[in-house]
XYZ file of N, CA, C and O in Angstrom:
608
model
N 132.030 -9.589 -61.876
C 133.093 -10.458 -62.365
C 132.978 -11.807 -61.665
O 132.980 -11.897 -60.452
N 132.873 -12.847 -62.432
C 132.855 -14.194 -61.882
C 133.987 -14.970 -62.543
O 134.128 -14.974 -63.757
N 134.785 -15.623 -61.701
C 135.898 -16.387 -62.245
C 135.409 -17.508 -63.140
O 136.065 -17.874 -64.107
N 134.213 -18.032 -62.836
C 133.663 -19.113 -63.660
C 133.404 -18.649 -65.095
O 133.434 -19.451 -66.022
N 133.171 -17.359 -65.280
C 132.975 -16.827 -66.634
C 134.239 -16.964 -67.479
O 134.189 -16.914 -68.697
N 135.373 -17.143 -66.813
C 136.649 -17.290 -67.498
C 137.132 -18.736 -67.476
O 138.305 -19.005 -67.729
N 136.236 -19.656 -67.134
C 136.603 -21.068 -67.114
C 137.390 -21.469 -65.884
O 138.056 -22.497 -65.870
N 137.306 -20.669 -64.832
C 138.052 -20.947 -63.606
C 137.056 -21.323 -62.516
O 136.183 -20.529 -62.159
N 137.173 -22.534 -62.015
C 136.258 -22.968 -60.964
C 136.905 -22.818 -59.599
O 138.119 -22.884 -59.465
N 136.066 -22.613 -58.594
C 136.576 -22.523 -57.225
C 137.232 -23.838 -56.854
O 136.829 -24.905 -57.309
N 138.243 -23.755 -56.031
C 138.945 -24.958 -55.608
C 140.167 -25.262 -56.459
O 141.029 -26.006 -56.053
N 140.218 -24.700 -57.662
C 141.407 -24.885 -58.498
C 142.500 -23.989 -57.988
O 142.252 -22.906 -57.467
N 143.720 -24.458 -58.136
C 144.833 -23.646 -57.675
C 145.152 -22.604 -58.732
O 145.666 -22.923 -59.792
N 144.828 -21.388 -58.403
C 145.085 -20.282 -59.315
C 145.516 -19.078 -58.491
O 145.064 -18.882 -57.365
N 146.399 -18.312 -59.052
C 146.854 -17.081 -58.416
C 146.702 -15.979 -59.444
O 147.127 -16.126 -60.593
N 146.051 -14.902 -59.054
C 145.891 -13.769 -59.958
C 146.825 -12.670 -59.470
O 146.622 -12.086 -58.413
N 147.864 -12.428 -60.253
C 148.876 -11.439 -59.905
C 148.447 -10.090 -60.451
O 148.135 -9.966 -61.622
N 148.410 -9.080 -59.594
C 147.963 -7.767 -60.041
C 149.025 -6.721 -59.729
O 149.760 -6.842 -58.760
N 149.093 -5.697 -60.553
C 150.100 -4.653 -60.356
C 149.654 -3.638 -59.299
O 148.501 -3.596 -58.903
N 150.599 -2.808 -58.879
C 150.289 -1.724 -57.959
C 149.810 -0.548 -58.780
O 150.598 0.150 -59.421
N 148.498 -0.376 -58.822
C 147.875 0.727 -59.545
C 146.443 0.845 -59.033
O 145.974 -0.014 -58.289
N 145.747 1.894 -59.422
C 144.340 2.015 -59.024
C 143.534 0.856 -59.588
O 142.654 0.324 -58.920
N 143.852 0.462 -60.819
C 143.139 -0.667 -61.430
C 143.429 -1.953 -60.655
O 142.534 -2.745 -60.394
N 144.688 -2.147 -60.265
C 145.049 -3.328 -59.487
C 144.334 -3.368 -58.145
O 143.852 -4.416 -57.706
N 144.259 -2.227 -57.460
C 143.563 -2.161 -56.173
C 142.078 -2.478 -56.336
O 141.487 -3.189 -55.522
N 141.470 -1.948 -57.382
C 140.055 -2.233 -57.652
C 139.864 -3.706 -58.012
O 138.913 -4.353 -57.571
N 140.771 -4.247 -58.795
C 140.677 -5.637 -59.215
C 140.743 -6.589 -58.022
O 139.939 -7.516 -57.923
N 141.676 -6.363 -57.103
C 141.781 -7.261 -55.947
C 140.512 -7.181 -55.102
O 140.029 -8.199 -54.605
N 139.961 -6.007 -54.971
C 138.709 -5.857 -54.213
C 137.591 -6.669 -54.859
O 136.869 -7.405 -54.176
N 137.467 -6.586 -56.174
C 136.415 -7.316 -56.883
C 136.648 -8.821 -56.835
O 135.710 -9.594 -56.663
N 137.893 -9.240 -56.983
C 138.204 -10.681 -56.907
C 137.806 -11.220 -55.542
O 137.152 -12.256 -55.425
N 138.192 -10.527 -54.486
C 137.916 -10.981 -53.122
C 136.427 -10.974 -52.804
O 135.941 -11.817 -52.054
N 135.676 -10.029 -53.380
C 134.229 -9.998 -53.172
C 133.556 -11.230 -53.758
O 132.586 -11.731 -53.221
N 134.079 -11.722 -54.877
C 133.447 -12.842 -55.567
C 134.024 -14.191 -55.213
O 133.329 -15.204 -55.309
N 135.262 -14.241 -54.827
C 135.858 -15.528 -54.441
C 137.055 -15.251 -53.537
O 138.177 -15.105 -53.998
N 136.793 -15.200 -52.250
C 137.845 -14.831 -51.295
C 138.938 -15.886 -51.187
O 139.998 -15.625 -50.628
N 138.696 -17.086 -51.747
C 139.700 -18.150 -51.667
C 140.824 -17.991 -52.683
O 141.870 -18.632 -52.568
N 140.634 -17.151 -53.684
C 141.657 -16.957 -54.706
C 142.778 -16.100 -54.133
O 142.550 -14.954 -53.740
N 144.000 -16.647 -54.042
C 145.101 -15.840 -53.510
C 145.528 -14.766 -54.511
O 145.642 -15.040 -55.696
N 145.738 -13.560 -54.003
C 146.120 -12.454 -54.881
C 147.416 -11.825 -54.376
O 147.423 -11.150 -53.352
N 148.513 -12.064 -55.091
C 149.756 -11.369 -54.744
C 149.850 -10.040 -55.486
O 149.338 -9.908 -56.590
N 150.461 -9.082 -54.856
C 150.694 -7.790 -55.498
C 152.188 -7.613 -55.685
O 152.941 -7.636 -54.716
N 152.609 -7.478 -56.896
C 154.038 -7.372 -57.176
C 154.451 -5.919 -57.358
O 153.623 -5.017 -57.388
N 155.746 -5.755 -57.485
C 156.352 -4.449 -57.788
C 156.012 -3.394 -56.749
O 155.628 -2.278 -57.073
N 156.189 -3.753 -55.497
C 156.012 -2.779 -54.420
C 157.363 -2.100 -54.194
O 158.380 -2.756 -54.040
N 157.333 -0.775 -54.167
C 158.565 -0.016 -54.015
C 158.570 0.860 -52.768
O 159.532 1.565 -52.522
N 157.472 0.830 -52.004
C 157.428 1.665 -50.802
C 156.449 1.081 -49.798
O 155.567 0.297 -50.146
N 156.607 1.512 -48.551
C 155.676 1.095 -47.503
C 154.275 1.614 -47.816
O 153.286 0.931 -47.542
N 154.192 2.801 -48.404
C 152.883 3.356 -48.764
C 152.123 2.401 -49.676
O 150.940 2.122 -49.457
N 152.802 1.902 -50.703
C 152.166 0.961 -51.631
C 151.793 -0.330 -50.913
O 150.724 -0.892 -51.160
N 152.668 -0.807 -50.035
C 152.380 -2.020 -49.288
C 151.191 -1.864 -48.370
O 150.350 -2.765 -48.252
N 151.094 -0.719 -47.717
C 149.968 -0.460 -46.811
C 148.657 -0.391 -47.589
O 147.666 -1.018 -47.211
N 148.639 0.354 -48.692
C 147.428 0.419 -49.518
C 147.022 -0.972 -50.005
O 145.844 -1.330 -49.989
N 147.997 -1.757 -50.419
C 147.721 -3.095 -50.928
C 147.188 -4.017 -49.840
O 146.274 -4.808 -50.083
N 147.732 -3.921 -48.640
C 147.256 -4.793 -47.563
C 145.837 -4.413 -47.148
O 145.017 -5.288 -46.858
N 145.520 -3.130 -47.156
C 144.152 -2.693 -46.854
C 143.192 -3.175 -47.928
O 142.066 -3.588 -47.641
N 143.628 -3.136 -49.180
C 142.772 -3.561 -50.298
C 142.477 -5.057 -50.267
O 141.512 -5.510 -50.870
N 143.321 -5.841 -49.580
C 143.050 -7.270 -49.471
C 144.029 -8.186 -50.163
O 143.769 -9.385 -50.293
N 145.148 -7.643 -50.617
C 146.153 -8.513 -51.218
C 146.598 -9.552 -50.194
O 146.752 -9.244 -49.013
N 146.825 -10.762 -50.652
C 147.297 -11.828 -49.764
C 148.807 -11.754 -49.580
O 149.319 -12.104 -48.520
N 149.509 -11.339 -50.611
C 150.970 -11.263 -50.580
C 151.416 -9.929 -51.161
O 150.839 -9.438 -52.125
N 152.448 -9.367 -50.570
C 153.103 -8.182 -51.115
C 154.487 -8.605 -51.553
O 155.166 -9.332 -50.833
N 154.916 -8.141 -52.693
C 156.248 -8.487 -53.180
C 157.076 -7.222 -53.368
O 157.129 -6.660 -54.463
N 157.709 -6.768 -52.284
C 158.616 -5.633 -52.467
C 159.855 -6.078 -53.245
O 160.432 -7.118 -52.944
N 160.230 -5.304 -54.244
C 161.373 -5.631 -55.090
C 162.630 -5.018 -54.476
O 162.967 -3.864 -54.724
N 163.297 -5.808 -53.665
C 164.394 -5.338 -52.826
C 165.525 -4.698 -53.627
O 165.929 -3.567 -53.354
N 166.073 -5.392 -54.598
C 167.212 -4.847 -55.336
C 166.817 -3.609 -56.138
O 167.571 -2.649 -56.219
N 165.638 -3.628 -56.711
C 165.193 -2.460 -57.475
C 164.996 -1.259 -56.549
O 165.295 -0.128 -56.932
N 164.483 -1.510 -55.345
C 164.323 -0.418 -54.377
C 165.691 0.174 -54.039
O 165.864 1.392 -53.994
N 166.642 -0.711 -53.806
C 168.011 -0.270 -53.487
C 168.587 0.560 -54.638
O 169.212 1.598 -54.415
N 168.359 0.113 -55.868
C 168.868 0.829 -57.041
C 168.222 2.207 -57.210
O 168.802 3.088 -57.841
N 167.034 2.367 -56.650
C 166.335 3.667 -56.700
C 166.663 4.514 -55.472
O 165.980 5.488 -55.174
N 167.711 4.111 -54.751
C 168.182 4.820 -53.558
C 167.153 4.839 -52.432
O 167.065 5.768 -51.640
N 166.355 3.791 -52.375
C 165.406 3.610 -51.287
C 166.014 2.601 -50.318
O 166.889 1.825 -50.689
N 165.570 2.592 -49.081
C 166.042 1.629 -48.088
C 165.031 0.497 -48.001
O 164.004 0.634 -47.329
N 165.279 -0.615 -48.693
C 164.292 -1.693 -48.723
C 163.971 -2.254 -47.340
O 162.827 -2.609 -47.074
N 164.943 -2.312 -46.460
C 164.696 -2.861 -45.119
C 163.750 -1.969 -44.332
O 162.853 -2.461 -43.643
N 163.931 -0.668 -44.428
C 163.028 0.267 -43.759
C 161.610 0.107 -44.304
O 160.644 0.056 -43.540
N 161.489 0.034 -45.614
C 160.163 -0.102 -46.233
C 159.493 -1.409 -45.800
O 158.301 -1.431 -45.477
N 160.246 -2.502 -45.776
C 159.691 -3.792 -45.348
C 159.284 -3.727 -43.874
O 158.211 -4.210 -43.492
N 160.129 -3.114 -43.033
C 159.797 -2.981 -41.604
C 158.489 -2.216 -41.414
O 157.646 -2.587 -40.593
N 158.317 -1.144 -42.176
C 157.100 -0.344 -42.053
C 155.874 -1.116 -42.541
O 154.815 -1.058 -41.917
N 156.020 -1.853 -43.646
C 154.913 -2.689 -44.122
C 154.520 -3.703 -43.053
O 153.346 -3.862 -42.725
N 155.532 -4.393 -42.529
C 155.280 -5.450 -41.549
C 154.670 -4.887 -40.270
O 153.751 -5.472 -39.697
N 155.155 -3.740 -39.829
C 154.622 -3.106 -38.634
C 153.135 -2.805 -38.805
O 152.320 -3.077 -37.918
N 152.763 -2.253 -39.952
C 151.366 -1.934 -40.224
C 150.515 -3.196 -40.269
O 149.444 -3.256 -39.669
N 150.987 -4.200 -40.985
C 150.246 -5.460 -41.130
C 150.026 -6.102 -39.760
O 148.917 -6.527 -39.431
N 151.072 -6.171 -38.956
C 150.961 -6.788 -37.632
C 150.055 -5.968 -36.713
O 149.226 -6.526 -35.987
N 150.203 -4.657 -36.724
C 149.404 -3.786 -35.852
C 147.913 -3.924 -36.163
O 147.084 -3.939 -35.259
N 147.591 -4.034 -37.453
C 146.186 -4.144 -37.867
C 145.674 -5.577 -37.846
O 144.502 -5.816 -38.078
N 146.558 -6.529 -37.605
C 146.132 -7.923 -37.577
C 145.698 -8.435 -38.951
O 144.826 -9.302 -39.049
N 146.320 -7.921 -39.990
C 145.970 -8.339 -41.355
C 146.656 -9.656 -41.693
O 147.675 -10.004 -41.108
N 146.101 -10.364 -42.656
C 146.664 -11.664 -43.043
C 147.670 -11.559 -44.181
O 148.246 -12.556 -44.605
N 147.897 -10.379 -44.677
C 148.827 -10.153 -45.782
C 150.229 -10.606 -45.382
O 150.672 -10.373 -44.270
N 150.901 -11.285 -46.314
C 152.262 -11.776 -46.075
C 153.223 -11.048 -47.009
O 152.874 -10.747 -48.143
N 154.409 -10.794 -46.525
C 155.425 -10.096 -47.325
C 156.370 -11.121 -47.931
O 156.981 -11.915 -47.217
N 156.456 -11.101 -49.252
C 157.281 -12.019 -50.028
C 158.340 -11.189 -50.749
O 158.087 -10.650 -51.824
N 159.501 -11.048 -50.135
C 160.560 -10.227 -50.738
C 161.026 -10.849 -52.051
O 161.228 -12.052 -52.133
N 161.192 -10.001 -53.056
C 161.585 -10.472 -54.389
C 162.672 -9.568 -54.952
O 163.078 -8.601 -54.310
N 163.138 -9.892 -56.135
C 164.198 -9.145 -56.816
C 165.441 -9.069 -55.929
O 165.951 -8.001 -55.626
N 165.897 -10.240 -55.538
C 167.071 -10.344 -54.674
C 168.280 -10.718 -55.525
O 168.226 -11.676 -56.284
N 169.354 -9.962 -55.391
C 170.517 -10.144 -56.256
C 171.774 -10.598 -55.518
O 172.777 -10.880 -56.135
N 171.720 -10.606 -54.180
C 172.896 -11.024 -53.416
C 172.441 -11.623 -52.086
O 171.367 -11.294 -51.590
N 173.246 -12.512 -51.511
C 172.855 -13.193 -50.274
C 172.478 -12.255 -49.132
O 171.519 -12.518 -48.404
N 173.185 -11.168 -48.978
C 172.891 -10.264 -47.859
C 171.487 -9.677 -47.969
O 170.850 -9.385 -46.957
N 170.982 -9.508 -49.184
C 169.635 -8.968 -49.354
C 168.582 -9.938 -48.832
O 167.569 -9.507 -48.290
N 168.829 -11.233 -48.974
C 167.896 -12.242 -48.455
C 167.831 -12.127 -46.937
O 166.754 -12.001 -46.344
N 168.979 -12.165 -46.305
C 169.046 -12.079 -44.849
C 168.457 -10.762 -44.358
O 167.652 -10.746 -43.418
N 168.839 -9.668 -44.985
C 168.349 -8.353 -44.565
C 166.827 -8.260 -44.671
O 166.169 -7.733 -43.771
N 166.258 -8.775 -45.766
C 164.807 -8.716 -45.955
C 164.075 -9.539 -44.897
O 163.065 -9.101 -44.336
N 164.592 -10.722 -44.598
C 163.954 -11.568 -43.586
C 164.071 -10.952 -42.198
O 163.109 -10.948 -41.425
N 165.227 -10.424 -41.870
C 165.413 -9.784 -40.563
C 164.525 -8.541 -40.454
O 163.998 -8.238 -39.377
N 164.321 -7.833 -41.556
C 163.481 -6.631 -41.557
C 162.004 -6.960 -41.372
O 161.229 -6.088 -41.006
N 161.617 -8.219 -41.641
C 160.225 -8.586 -41.407
C 159.519 -9.287 -42.539
O 158.336 -9.618 -42.419
N 160.194 -9.518 -43.656
C 159.555 -10.286 -44.734
C 159.239 -11.683 -44.209
O 160.032 -12.264 -43.474
N 158.078 -12.194 -44.579
C 157.702 -13.536 -44.139
C 158.499 -14.604 -44.882
O 158.803 -15.650 -44.327
N 158.808 -14.321 -46.126
C 159.562 -15.259 -46.956
C 160.163 -14.501 -48.129
O 159.949 -13.302 -48.272
N 160.925 -15.199 -48.964
C 161.593 -14.566 -50.111
C 161.551 -15.505 -51.310
O 161.493 -16.716 -51.143
N 161.630 -14.929 -52.481
C 161.887 -15.720 -53.682
C 163.389 -15.620 -53.907
O 163.911 -14.536 -54.110
N 164.068 -16.746 -53.823
C 165.527 -16.747 -53.884
C 165.998 -17.515 -55.114
O 165.740 -18.713 -55.228
N 166.685 -16.853 -56.039
C 167.240 -17.562 -57.195
C 168.236 -18.633 -56.721
O 168.912 -18.457 -55.701
N 168.331 -19.718 -57.472
C 169.203 -20.828 -57.098
C 170.651 -20.372 -56.898
O 171.310 -20.799 -55.954
N 171.142 -19.503 -57.751
C 172.530 -19.034 -57.620
C 172.756 -18.324 -56.285
O 173.800 -18.494 -55.653
N 171.773 -17.559 -55.844
C 171.886 -16.853 -54.561
C 171.818 -17.865 -53.414
O 172.579 -17.764 -52.444
N 170.937 -18.835 -53.529
C 170.832 -19.872 -52.503
C 172.149 -20.630 -52.358
O 172.635 -20.855 -51.245
N 172.757 -20.985 -53.484
C 174.050 -21.680 -53.436
C 175.115 -20.793 -52.812
O 175.930 -21.251 -52.006
N 175.106 -19.524 -53.161
C 176.090 -18.600 -52.585
C 175.904 -18.508 -51.076
O 176.877 -18.472 -50.326
N 174.647 -18.504 -50.632
C 174.384 -18.444 -49.193
C 174.888 -19.694 -48.486
O 175.411 -19.627 -47.382
N 174.735 -20.827 -49.133
C 175.134 -22.089 -48.517
C 176.639 -22.264 -48.483
O 177.185 -22.787 -47.519
N 177.325 -21.846 -49.537
C 178.743 -22.177 -49.677
C 179.707 -21.027 -49.448
O 180.896 -21.253 -49.312
N 179.224 -19.801 -49.395
C 180.115 -18.652 -49.279
C 180.995 -18.758 -48.032
O 182.205 -18.679 -48.113
N 180.420 -18.954 -46.900
C 181.195 -19.048 -45.661
C 182.022 -20.323 -45.628
O 183.122 -20.335 -45.094
N 181.490 -21.374 -46.198
C 182.228 -22.637 -46.227
C 183.526 -22.460 -46.992
O 184.586 -22.889 -46.531
N 183.487 -21.802 -48.145
C 184.713 -21.558 -48.913
C 185.676 -20.680 -48.122
O 186.878 -20.922 -48.102
N 185.145 -19.655 -47.467
C 185.985 -18.777 -46.664
C 186.644 -19.565 -45.533
O 187.837 -19.463 -45.309
N 185.845 -20.370 -44.840
C 186.389 -21.141 -43.723
C 187.411 -22.172 -44.191
O 188.429 -22.370 -43.540
N 187.144 -22.816 -45.320
C 188.116 -23.776 -45.855
C 189.433 -23.080 -46.157
O 190.499 -23.577 -45.828
N 189.344 -21.936 -46.798
C 190.543 -21.180 -47.144
C 191.284 -20.760 -45.884
O 192.500 -20.898 -45.785
N 190.552 -20.258 -44.922
C 191.160 -19.803 -43.660
C 191.780 -20.989 -42.915
O 192.886 -20.904 -42.416
N 191.068 -22.108 -42.862
C 191.554 -23.295 -42.168
C 192.827 -23.820 -42.837
O 193.791 -24.172 -42.174
N 192.835 -23.822 -44.177
C 194.014 -24.293 -44.904
C 195.218 -23.423 -44.604
O 196.329 -23.916 -44.405
N 195.029 -22.103 -44.553
C 196.116 -21.177 -44.250
C 196.650 -21.425 -42.843
O 197.852 -21.480 -42.623
N 195.749 -21.604 -41.895
C 196.155 -21.864 -40.509
C 196.920 -23.177 -40.420
O 197.949 -23.267 -39.752
N 196.445 -24.192 -41.127
C 197.104 -25.500 -41.091
C 198.517 -25.412 -41.673
O 199.453 -25.981 -41.123
N 198.686 -24.706 -42.774
C 200.010 -24.591 -43.410
C 200.950 -23.843 -42.470
O 202.084 -24.276 -42.258
N 200.490 -22.749 -41.879
C 201.325 -21.987 -40.946
C 201.699 -22.848 -39.749
O 202.834 -22.835 -39.282
N 200.754 -23.597 -39.254
C 201.012 -24.467 -38.108
C 202.008 -25.561 -38.487
O 202.926 -25.859 -37.724
N 201.861 -26.126 -39.647
C 202.769 -27.184 -40.111
C 204.185 -26.642 -40.293
O 205.152 -27.270 -39.920
N 204.253 -25.405 -40.867
C 205.567 -24.782 -41.083
C 206.311 -24.576 -39.777
O 207.544 -24.678 -39.741
N 205.615 -24.287 -38.708
C 206.266 -24.080 -37.412
C 206.907 -25.366 -36.899
O 207.887 -25.318 -36.172
N 206.363 -26.496 -37.269
C 206.867 -27.776 -36.767
C 207.965 -28.397 -37.636
O 208.515 -29.400 -37.281
N 208.207 -27.800 -38.739
C 209.218 -28.378 -39.632
C 210.560 -27.717 -39.421
O 210.786 -26.652 -39.138
């Protein structure tokens, strides 16, 4: 397999996203053998086992789907911690990119668990920025009114 056969030259910014499957594992191996500069993310990771296999195969990025893992009654933070522990212990260059985030706490939890970065929808980012601010404004306003009432 040569990327040039598909009209893709080295040096161009391209990412080949592959699924978690035997075919995906074989594909990343072949891509890396022919052009190690092509970044290969592996999406739809649901367990540390899948993340470990993917990091050994040579994936550059792992994308554990945090909310989907939670919905399947899995502990996404535990799975991310185990992936990260393996990657760090082996000195691999694979990075963990947490995805499928549906609430602000999932972003924080994934990063604290060891994800290198996250894909964060704009609505979640705004909620992270303003959630406490709204709470503090509300709390401050209540305190101010109570304090003012005492002086009247």
